[in-house]
Short mmCIF file of C-alpha atoms in Angstrom, two decimals:
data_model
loop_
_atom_site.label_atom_id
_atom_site.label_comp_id
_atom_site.label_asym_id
_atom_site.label_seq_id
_atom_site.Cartn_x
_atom_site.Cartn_y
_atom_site.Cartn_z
CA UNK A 1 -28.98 -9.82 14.16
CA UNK A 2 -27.26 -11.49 11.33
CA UNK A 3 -23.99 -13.32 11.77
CA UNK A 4 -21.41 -13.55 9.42
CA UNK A 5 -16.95 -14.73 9.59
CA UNK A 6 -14.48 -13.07 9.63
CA UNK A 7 -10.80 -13.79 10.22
CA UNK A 8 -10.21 -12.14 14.04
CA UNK A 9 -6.83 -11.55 16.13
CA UNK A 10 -6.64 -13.10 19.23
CA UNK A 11 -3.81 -12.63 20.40
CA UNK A 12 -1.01 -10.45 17.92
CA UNK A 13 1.77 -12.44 16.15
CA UNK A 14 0.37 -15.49 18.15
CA UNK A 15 -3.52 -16.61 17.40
CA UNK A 16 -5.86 -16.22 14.78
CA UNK A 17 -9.44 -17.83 14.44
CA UNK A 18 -11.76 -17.62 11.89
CA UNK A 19 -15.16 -16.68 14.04
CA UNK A 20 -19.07 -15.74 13.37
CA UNK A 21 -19.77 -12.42 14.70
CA UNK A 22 -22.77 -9.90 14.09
CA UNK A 23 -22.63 -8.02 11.13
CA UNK A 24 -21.75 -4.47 11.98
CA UNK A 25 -24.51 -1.85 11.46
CA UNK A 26 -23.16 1.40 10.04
CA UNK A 27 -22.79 4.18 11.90
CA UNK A 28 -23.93 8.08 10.05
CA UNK A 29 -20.95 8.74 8.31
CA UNK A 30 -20.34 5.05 7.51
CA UNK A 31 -21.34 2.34 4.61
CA UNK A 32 -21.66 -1.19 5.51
CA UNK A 33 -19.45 -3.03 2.25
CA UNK A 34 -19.98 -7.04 1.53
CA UNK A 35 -16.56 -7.80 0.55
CA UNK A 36 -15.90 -9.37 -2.79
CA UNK A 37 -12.24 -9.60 -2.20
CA UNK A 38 -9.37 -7.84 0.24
CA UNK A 39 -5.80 -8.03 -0.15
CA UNK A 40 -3.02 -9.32 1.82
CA UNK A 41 -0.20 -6.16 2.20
CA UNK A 42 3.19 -6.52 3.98
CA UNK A 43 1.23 -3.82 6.03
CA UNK A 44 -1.54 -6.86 6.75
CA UNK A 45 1.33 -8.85 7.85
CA UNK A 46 2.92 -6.29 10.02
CA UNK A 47 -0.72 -5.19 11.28
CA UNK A 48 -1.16 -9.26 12.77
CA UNK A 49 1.97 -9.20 14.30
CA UNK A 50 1.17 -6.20 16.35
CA UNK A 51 3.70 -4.25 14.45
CA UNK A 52 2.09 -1.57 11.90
CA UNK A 53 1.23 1.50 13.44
CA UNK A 54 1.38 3.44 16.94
CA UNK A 55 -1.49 2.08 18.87
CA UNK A 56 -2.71 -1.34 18.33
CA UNK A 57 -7.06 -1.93 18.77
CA UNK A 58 -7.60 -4.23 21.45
CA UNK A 59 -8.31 -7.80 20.59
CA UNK A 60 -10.19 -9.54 19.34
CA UNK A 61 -9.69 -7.15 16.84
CA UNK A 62 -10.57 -8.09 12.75
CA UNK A 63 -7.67 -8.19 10.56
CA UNK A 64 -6.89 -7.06 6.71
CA UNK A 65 -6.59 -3.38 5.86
CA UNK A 66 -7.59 -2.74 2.57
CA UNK A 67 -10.34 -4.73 0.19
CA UNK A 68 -13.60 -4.09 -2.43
CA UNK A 69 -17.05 -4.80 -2.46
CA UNK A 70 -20.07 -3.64 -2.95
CA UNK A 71 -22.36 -1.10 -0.59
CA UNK A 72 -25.23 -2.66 0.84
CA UNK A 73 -26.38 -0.38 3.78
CA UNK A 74 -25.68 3.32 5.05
CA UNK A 75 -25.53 5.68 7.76
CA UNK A 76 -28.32 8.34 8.14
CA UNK A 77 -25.97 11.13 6.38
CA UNK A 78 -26.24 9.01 2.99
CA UNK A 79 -29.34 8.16 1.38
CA UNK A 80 -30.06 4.99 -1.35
CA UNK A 81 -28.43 6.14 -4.19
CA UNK A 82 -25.10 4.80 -2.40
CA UNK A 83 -26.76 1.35 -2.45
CA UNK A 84 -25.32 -1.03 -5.24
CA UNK A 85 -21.93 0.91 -5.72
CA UNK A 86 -18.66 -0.94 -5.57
CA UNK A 87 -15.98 0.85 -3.27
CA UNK A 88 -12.69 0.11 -3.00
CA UNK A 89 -11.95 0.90 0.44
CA UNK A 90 -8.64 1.33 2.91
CA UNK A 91 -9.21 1.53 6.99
CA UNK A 92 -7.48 3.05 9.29
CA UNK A 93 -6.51 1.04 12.44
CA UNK A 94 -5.90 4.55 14.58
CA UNK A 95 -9.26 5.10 14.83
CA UNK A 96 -11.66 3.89 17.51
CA UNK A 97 -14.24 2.50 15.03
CA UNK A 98 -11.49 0.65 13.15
CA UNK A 99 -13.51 -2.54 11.35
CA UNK A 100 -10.92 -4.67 9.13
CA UNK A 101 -11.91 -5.85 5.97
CA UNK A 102 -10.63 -10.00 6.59
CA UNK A 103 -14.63 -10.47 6.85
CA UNK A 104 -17.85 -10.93 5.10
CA UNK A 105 -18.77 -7.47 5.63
CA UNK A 106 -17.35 -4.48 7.04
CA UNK A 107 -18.11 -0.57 8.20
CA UNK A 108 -15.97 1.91 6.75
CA UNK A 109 -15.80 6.12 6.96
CA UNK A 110 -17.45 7.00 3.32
CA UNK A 111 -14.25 9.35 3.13
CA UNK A 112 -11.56 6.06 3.12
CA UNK A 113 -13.48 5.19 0.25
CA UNK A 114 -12.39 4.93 -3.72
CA UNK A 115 -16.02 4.74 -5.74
CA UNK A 116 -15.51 3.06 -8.71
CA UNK A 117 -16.29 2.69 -11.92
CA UNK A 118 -18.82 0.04 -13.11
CA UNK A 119 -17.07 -2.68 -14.92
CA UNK A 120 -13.91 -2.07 -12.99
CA UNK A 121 -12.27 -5.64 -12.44
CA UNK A 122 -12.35 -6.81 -8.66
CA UNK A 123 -8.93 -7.82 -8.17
CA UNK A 124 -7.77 -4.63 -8.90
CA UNK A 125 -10.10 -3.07 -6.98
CA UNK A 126 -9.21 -4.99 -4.39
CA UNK A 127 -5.73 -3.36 -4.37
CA UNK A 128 -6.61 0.13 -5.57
CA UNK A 129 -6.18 2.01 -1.85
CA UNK A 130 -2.95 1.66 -0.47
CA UNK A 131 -0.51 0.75 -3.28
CA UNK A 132 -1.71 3.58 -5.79
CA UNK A 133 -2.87 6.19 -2.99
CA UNK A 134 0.52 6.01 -1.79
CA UNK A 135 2.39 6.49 -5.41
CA UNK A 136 0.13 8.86 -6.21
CA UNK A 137 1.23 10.69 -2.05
CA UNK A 138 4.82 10.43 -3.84
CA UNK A 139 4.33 12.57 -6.53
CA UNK A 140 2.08 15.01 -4.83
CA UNK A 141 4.84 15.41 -2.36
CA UNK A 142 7.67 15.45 -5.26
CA UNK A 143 5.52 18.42 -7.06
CA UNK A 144 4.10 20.36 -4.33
CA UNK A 145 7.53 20.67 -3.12
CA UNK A 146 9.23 21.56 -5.96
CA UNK A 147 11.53 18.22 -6.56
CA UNK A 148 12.53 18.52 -9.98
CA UNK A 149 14.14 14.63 -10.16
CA UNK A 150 13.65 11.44 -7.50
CA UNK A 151 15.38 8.26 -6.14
CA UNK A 152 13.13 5.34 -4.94
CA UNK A 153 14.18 2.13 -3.84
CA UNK A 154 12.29 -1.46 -4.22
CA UNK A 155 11.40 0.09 -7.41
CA UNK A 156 9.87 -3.67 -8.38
CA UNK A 157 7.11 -3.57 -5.93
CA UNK A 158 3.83 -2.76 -6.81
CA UNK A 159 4.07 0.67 -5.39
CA UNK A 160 7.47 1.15 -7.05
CA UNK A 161 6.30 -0.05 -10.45
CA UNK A 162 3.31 2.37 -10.41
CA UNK A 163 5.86 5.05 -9.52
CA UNK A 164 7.70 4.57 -12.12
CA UNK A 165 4.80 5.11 -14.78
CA UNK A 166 3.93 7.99 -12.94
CA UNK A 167 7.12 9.79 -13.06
CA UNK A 168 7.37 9.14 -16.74
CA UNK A 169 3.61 10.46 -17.36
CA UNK A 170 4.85 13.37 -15.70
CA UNK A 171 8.14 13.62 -17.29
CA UNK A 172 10.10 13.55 -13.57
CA UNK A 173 13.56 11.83 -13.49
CA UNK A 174 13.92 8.59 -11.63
CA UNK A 175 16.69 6.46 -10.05
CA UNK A 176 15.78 3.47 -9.17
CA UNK A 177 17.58 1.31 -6.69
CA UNK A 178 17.25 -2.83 -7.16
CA UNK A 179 18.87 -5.76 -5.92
CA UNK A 180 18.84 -8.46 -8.47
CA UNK A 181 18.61 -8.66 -12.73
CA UNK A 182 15.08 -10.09 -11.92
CA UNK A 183 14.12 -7.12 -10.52
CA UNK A 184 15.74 -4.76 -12.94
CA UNK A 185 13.99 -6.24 -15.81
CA UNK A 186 10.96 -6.11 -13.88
CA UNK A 187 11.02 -2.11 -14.43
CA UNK A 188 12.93 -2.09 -17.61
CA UNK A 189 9.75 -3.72 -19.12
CA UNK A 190 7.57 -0.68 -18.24
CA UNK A 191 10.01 1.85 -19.24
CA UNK A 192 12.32 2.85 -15.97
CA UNK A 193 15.42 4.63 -17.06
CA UNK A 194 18.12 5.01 -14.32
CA UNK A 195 18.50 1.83 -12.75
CA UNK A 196 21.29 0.95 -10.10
CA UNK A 197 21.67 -2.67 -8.19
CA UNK A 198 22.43 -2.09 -4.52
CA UNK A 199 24.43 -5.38 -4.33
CA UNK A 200 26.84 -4.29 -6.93
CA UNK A 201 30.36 -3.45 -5.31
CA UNK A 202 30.83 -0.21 -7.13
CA UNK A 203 27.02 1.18 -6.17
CA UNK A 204 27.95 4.07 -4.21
CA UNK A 205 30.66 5.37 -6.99
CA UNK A 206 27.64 4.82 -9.58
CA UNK A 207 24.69 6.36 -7.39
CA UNK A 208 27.34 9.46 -6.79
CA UNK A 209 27.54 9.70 -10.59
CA UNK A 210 23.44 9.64 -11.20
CA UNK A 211 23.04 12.01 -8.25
CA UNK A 212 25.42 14.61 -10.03
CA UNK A 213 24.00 14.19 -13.23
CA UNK A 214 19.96 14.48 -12.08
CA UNK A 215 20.33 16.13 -9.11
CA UNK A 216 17.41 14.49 -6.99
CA UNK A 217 16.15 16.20 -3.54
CA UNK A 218 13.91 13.49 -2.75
CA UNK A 219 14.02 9.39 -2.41
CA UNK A 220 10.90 7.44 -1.20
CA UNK A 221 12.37 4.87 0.67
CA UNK A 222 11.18 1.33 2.03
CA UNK A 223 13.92 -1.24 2.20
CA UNK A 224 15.58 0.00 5.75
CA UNK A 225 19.06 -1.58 5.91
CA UNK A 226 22.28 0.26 5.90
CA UNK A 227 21.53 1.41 1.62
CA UNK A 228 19.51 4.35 3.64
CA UNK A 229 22.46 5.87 5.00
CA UNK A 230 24.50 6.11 2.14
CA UNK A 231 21.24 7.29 -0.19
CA UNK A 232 21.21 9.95 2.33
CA UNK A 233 24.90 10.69 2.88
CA UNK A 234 25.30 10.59 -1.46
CA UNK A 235 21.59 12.87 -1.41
CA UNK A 236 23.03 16.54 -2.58
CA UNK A 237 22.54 19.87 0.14
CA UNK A 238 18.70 19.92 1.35
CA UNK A 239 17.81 16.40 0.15
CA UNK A 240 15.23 14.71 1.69
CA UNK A 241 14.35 10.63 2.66
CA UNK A 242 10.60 9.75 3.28
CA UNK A 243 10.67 6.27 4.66
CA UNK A 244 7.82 4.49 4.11
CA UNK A 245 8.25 0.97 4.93
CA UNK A 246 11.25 -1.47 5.68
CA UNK A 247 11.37 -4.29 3.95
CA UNK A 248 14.46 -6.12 5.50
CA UNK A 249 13.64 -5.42 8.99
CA UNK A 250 17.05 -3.95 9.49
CA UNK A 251 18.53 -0.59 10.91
CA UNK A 252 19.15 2.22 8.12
CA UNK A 253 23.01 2.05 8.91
CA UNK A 254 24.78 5.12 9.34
CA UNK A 255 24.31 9.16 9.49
CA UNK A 256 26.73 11.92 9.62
CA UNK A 257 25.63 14.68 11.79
CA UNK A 258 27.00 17.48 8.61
CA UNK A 259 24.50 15.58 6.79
CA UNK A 260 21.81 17.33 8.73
CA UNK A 261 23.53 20.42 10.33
CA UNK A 262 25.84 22.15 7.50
CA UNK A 263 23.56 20.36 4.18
CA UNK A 264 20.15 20.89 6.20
CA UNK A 265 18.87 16.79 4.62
CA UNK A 266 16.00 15.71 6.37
CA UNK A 267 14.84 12.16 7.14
CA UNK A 268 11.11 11.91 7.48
CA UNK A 269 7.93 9.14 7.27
CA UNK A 270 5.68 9.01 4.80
CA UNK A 271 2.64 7.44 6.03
CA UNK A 272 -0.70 6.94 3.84
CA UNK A 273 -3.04 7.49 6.46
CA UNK A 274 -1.53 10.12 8.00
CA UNK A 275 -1.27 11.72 4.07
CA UNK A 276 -4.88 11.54 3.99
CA UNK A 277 -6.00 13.15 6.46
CA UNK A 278 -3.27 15.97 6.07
CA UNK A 279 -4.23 17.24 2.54
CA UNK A 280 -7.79 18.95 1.85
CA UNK A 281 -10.93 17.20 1.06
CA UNK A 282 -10.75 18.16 -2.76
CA UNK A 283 -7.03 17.18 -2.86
CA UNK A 284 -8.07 14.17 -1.83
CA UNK A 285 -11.22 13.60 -3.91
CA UNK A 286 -8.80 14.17 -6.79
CA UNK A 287 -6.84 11.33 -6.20
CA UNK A 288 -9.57 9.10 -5.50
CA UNK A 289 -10.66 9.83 -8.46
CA UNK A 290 -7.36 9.56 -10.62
CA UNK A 291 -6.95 6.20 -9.55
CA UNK A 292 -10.99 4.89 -10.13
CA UNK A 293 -10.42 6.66 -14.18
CA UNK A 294 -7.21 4.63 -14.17
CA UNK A 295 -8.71 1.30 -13.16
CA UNK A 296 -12.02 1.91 -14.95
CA UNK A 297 -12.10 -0.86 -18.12
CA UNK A 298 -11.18 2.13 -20.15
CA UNK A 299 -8.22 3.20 -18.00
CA UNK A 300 -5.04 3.12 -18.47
CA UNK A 301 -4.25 1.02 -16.00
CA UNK A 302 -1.05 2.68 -14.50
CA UNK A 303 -2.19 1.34 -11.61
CA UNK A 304 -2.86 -2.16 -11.59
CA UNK A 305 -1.30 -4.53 -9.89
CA UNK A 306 0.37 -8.36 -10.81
CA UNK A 307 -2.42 -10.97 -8.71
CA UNK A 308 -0.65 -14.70 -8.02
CA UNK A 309 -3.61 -15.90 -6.71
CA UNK A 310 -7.32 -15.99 -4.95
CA UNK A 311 -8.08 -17.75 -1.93
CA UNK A 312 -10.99 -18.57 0.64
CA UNK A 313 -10.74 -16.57 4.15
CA UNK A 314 -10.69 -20.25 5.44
CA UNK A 315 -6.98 -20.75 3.78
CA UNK A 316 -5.65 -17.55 4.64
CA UNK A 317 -2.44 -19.06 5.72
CA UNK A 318 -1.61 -20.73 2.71
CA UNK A 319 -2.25 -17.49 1.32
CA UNK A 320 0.57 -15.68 3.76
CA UNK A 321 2.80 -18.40 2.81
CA UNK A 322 2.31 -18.30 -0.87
CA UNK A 323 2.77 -14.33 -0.73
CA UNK A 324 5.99 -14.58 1.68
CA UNK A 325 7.52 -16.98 -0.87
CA UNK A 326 7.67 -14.80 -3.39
CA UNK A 327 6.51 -11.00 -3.10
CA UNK A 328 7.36 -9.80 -6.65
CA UNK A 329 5.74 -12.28 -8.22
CA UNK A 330 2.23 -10.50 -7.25
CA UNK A 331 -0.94 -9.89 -4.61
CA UNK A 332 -2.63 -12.63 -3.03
CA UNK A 333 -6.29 -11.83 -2.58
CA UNK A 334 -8.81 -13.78 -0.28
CA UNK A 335 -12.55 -13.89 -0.93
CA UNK A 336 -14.59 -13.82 2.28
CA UNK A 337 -17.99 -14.37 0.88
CA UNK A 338 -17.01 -17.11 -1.44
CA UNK A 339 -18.99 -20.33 -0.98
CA UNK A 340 -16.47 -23.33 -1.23
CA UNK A 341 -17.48 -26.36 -2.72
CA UNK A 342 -16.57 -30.02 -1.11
CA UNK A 343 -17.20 -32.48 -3.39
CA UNK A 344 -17.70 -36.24 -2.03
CA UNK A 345 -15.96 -38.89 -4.27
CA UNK A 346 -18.24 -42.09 -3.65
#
């Protein structure tokens, strides 16, 4: 069969090689995608260091999670009409037939995939799974369990800034925690209200204050350290954390056992994946389909994303290092099937 490269894991944390393999042939319920573009996610990063998720696929595995392209072959339960569509697509690396999208093609589950609208711009698409599917989980969780106001912290990131526009579409109250002016002007710009810098020395009086004024009963939480515990210990009776992430590698600092036995708070995940597969099939085609309306060139956009930059799979390390410089500043994207020109100076 054909060959193309893709970027494999050899060994987690430790060796990477960019290699030919066969192109995958789909299996029924699948759609073989040429990639125009995939994203690198702290998830990506975590993911090739053997660190995202509960069970890691044996090597050599293929990395990258998330990415777009364009459908150019199907399982027997599709027919042609799927041919010629561009997808925006997010895997799941739980599941045996896990194929990751660092490649020139790859096999996805047509149900992990966003179809979307022609015209839409490809490096958005290219980051229209994770980021909006999970602000989008957010406020499905906020509404369906009757959260009438919200706390999130790294409000800045790309899933925090598309929080932020969703809560105000929707007319929900939320504080937002920071860490720097940069970052608070960040959200300012797109309209975020209540806005509170962790580093500050009198936080925890201020936080107190917005929590008695808004009452929120739910924070969607990703920056781990010790801010966790006292989010949770300020959070009023029956509040509850969803941590989703941790962006400072550290512990969450400390709980109170009252916390959770006399004011009944709850700390819980809130994992994408593990979202999707939970809610129904027509939940779920609803939010697909929010997010391709949003991105479509008529959209709104709520849920675009800042780029920094495009690179070949060949330089995906200068990539990692560009995006690990400076996170806020933007995605870094890497285009797998883009031919790169040498030019020879005589």
């Amino acid at each position: 069969g054909k060959m193309m490269k893709a970027l494999q894991i050899l060994e987690y944390g430790k060796v990477f090689n960019i290699n030919k393999i066969p192109i995958p042939k789909p299996k029924s319920n699948e759609l073989l995608i040429k990639m125009k573009s995939a994203v690198l996610n702290p998830s990506d990063i975590g993911f090739m260091h053997g660190i995202y998720g509960v069970i890691r696929p044996k090597t050599p595995v293929i990395a990258g999670l998330e990415g777009t392209g364009e459908v150019v072959d199907f399982g027997s339960k599709f027919d042609k009409s799927v041919l010629g569509k561009q997808v925006s697509a997010f895997t799941n690396c739980h599941k045996p037939e896990f194929h990751g999208t660092y490649a020139e093609y790859f096999t996805i589950p047509k149900d992990q995939c966003i179809f979307l609208k022609e015209g839409t711009d490809h490096q958005q698409a290219s980051c229209a799974s994770v980021n909006p599917l999970t602000s989008l989980g957010f406020m499905y969780t906020t509404q369906k369990n009757g959260h009438k106001a919200v706390i999130q912290t790294a409000s800045a990131s790309q899933v925090g800034r598309m929080f932020v526009k969703l809560c105000l579409k929707n007319n929900v109250p939320l504080i937002n925690i920071i860490r720097n002016q940069e970052e608070t002007d960040n959200i300012k710009e797109i309209g975020a209200e209540h806005i509170l810098n962790y580093m500050e020395p009198d936080f925890e009086e201020k936080l107190q204050a917005k929590i008695a004024e808004l009452n929120p009963t739910v924070c969607f939480n990703a920056i781990g350290n010790d801010v966790t515990g006292k989010i949770f210990k300020a959070m009023p009776v029956g509040g509850n954390i969803y941590q989703y992430g941790n962006i400072t590698l550290k512990d969450l600092g400390t709980f109170y056992p009252e916390d959770f036995l006399f004011k009944q708070k709850v700390m819980q995940g809130f994992w994408i994946s593990l979202f999707l597969d939970k809610i129904t099939e027509q939940e779920r085609e609803a939010i697909y389909d929010e997010v391709a309306d949003d991105l479509a060139p008529q959209g709104e956009g709520k849920f675009k994303s800042l780029i920094q930059g495009e690179f070949p799979l060949e330089d995906w390390a200068i990539a990692r290092k560009q995006y690990l410089k400076n996170m806020t500043k933007g995605k870094v994207l890497l285009t797998p099937n883009q031919v790169i020109l040498i030019y020879l100076v005589s």
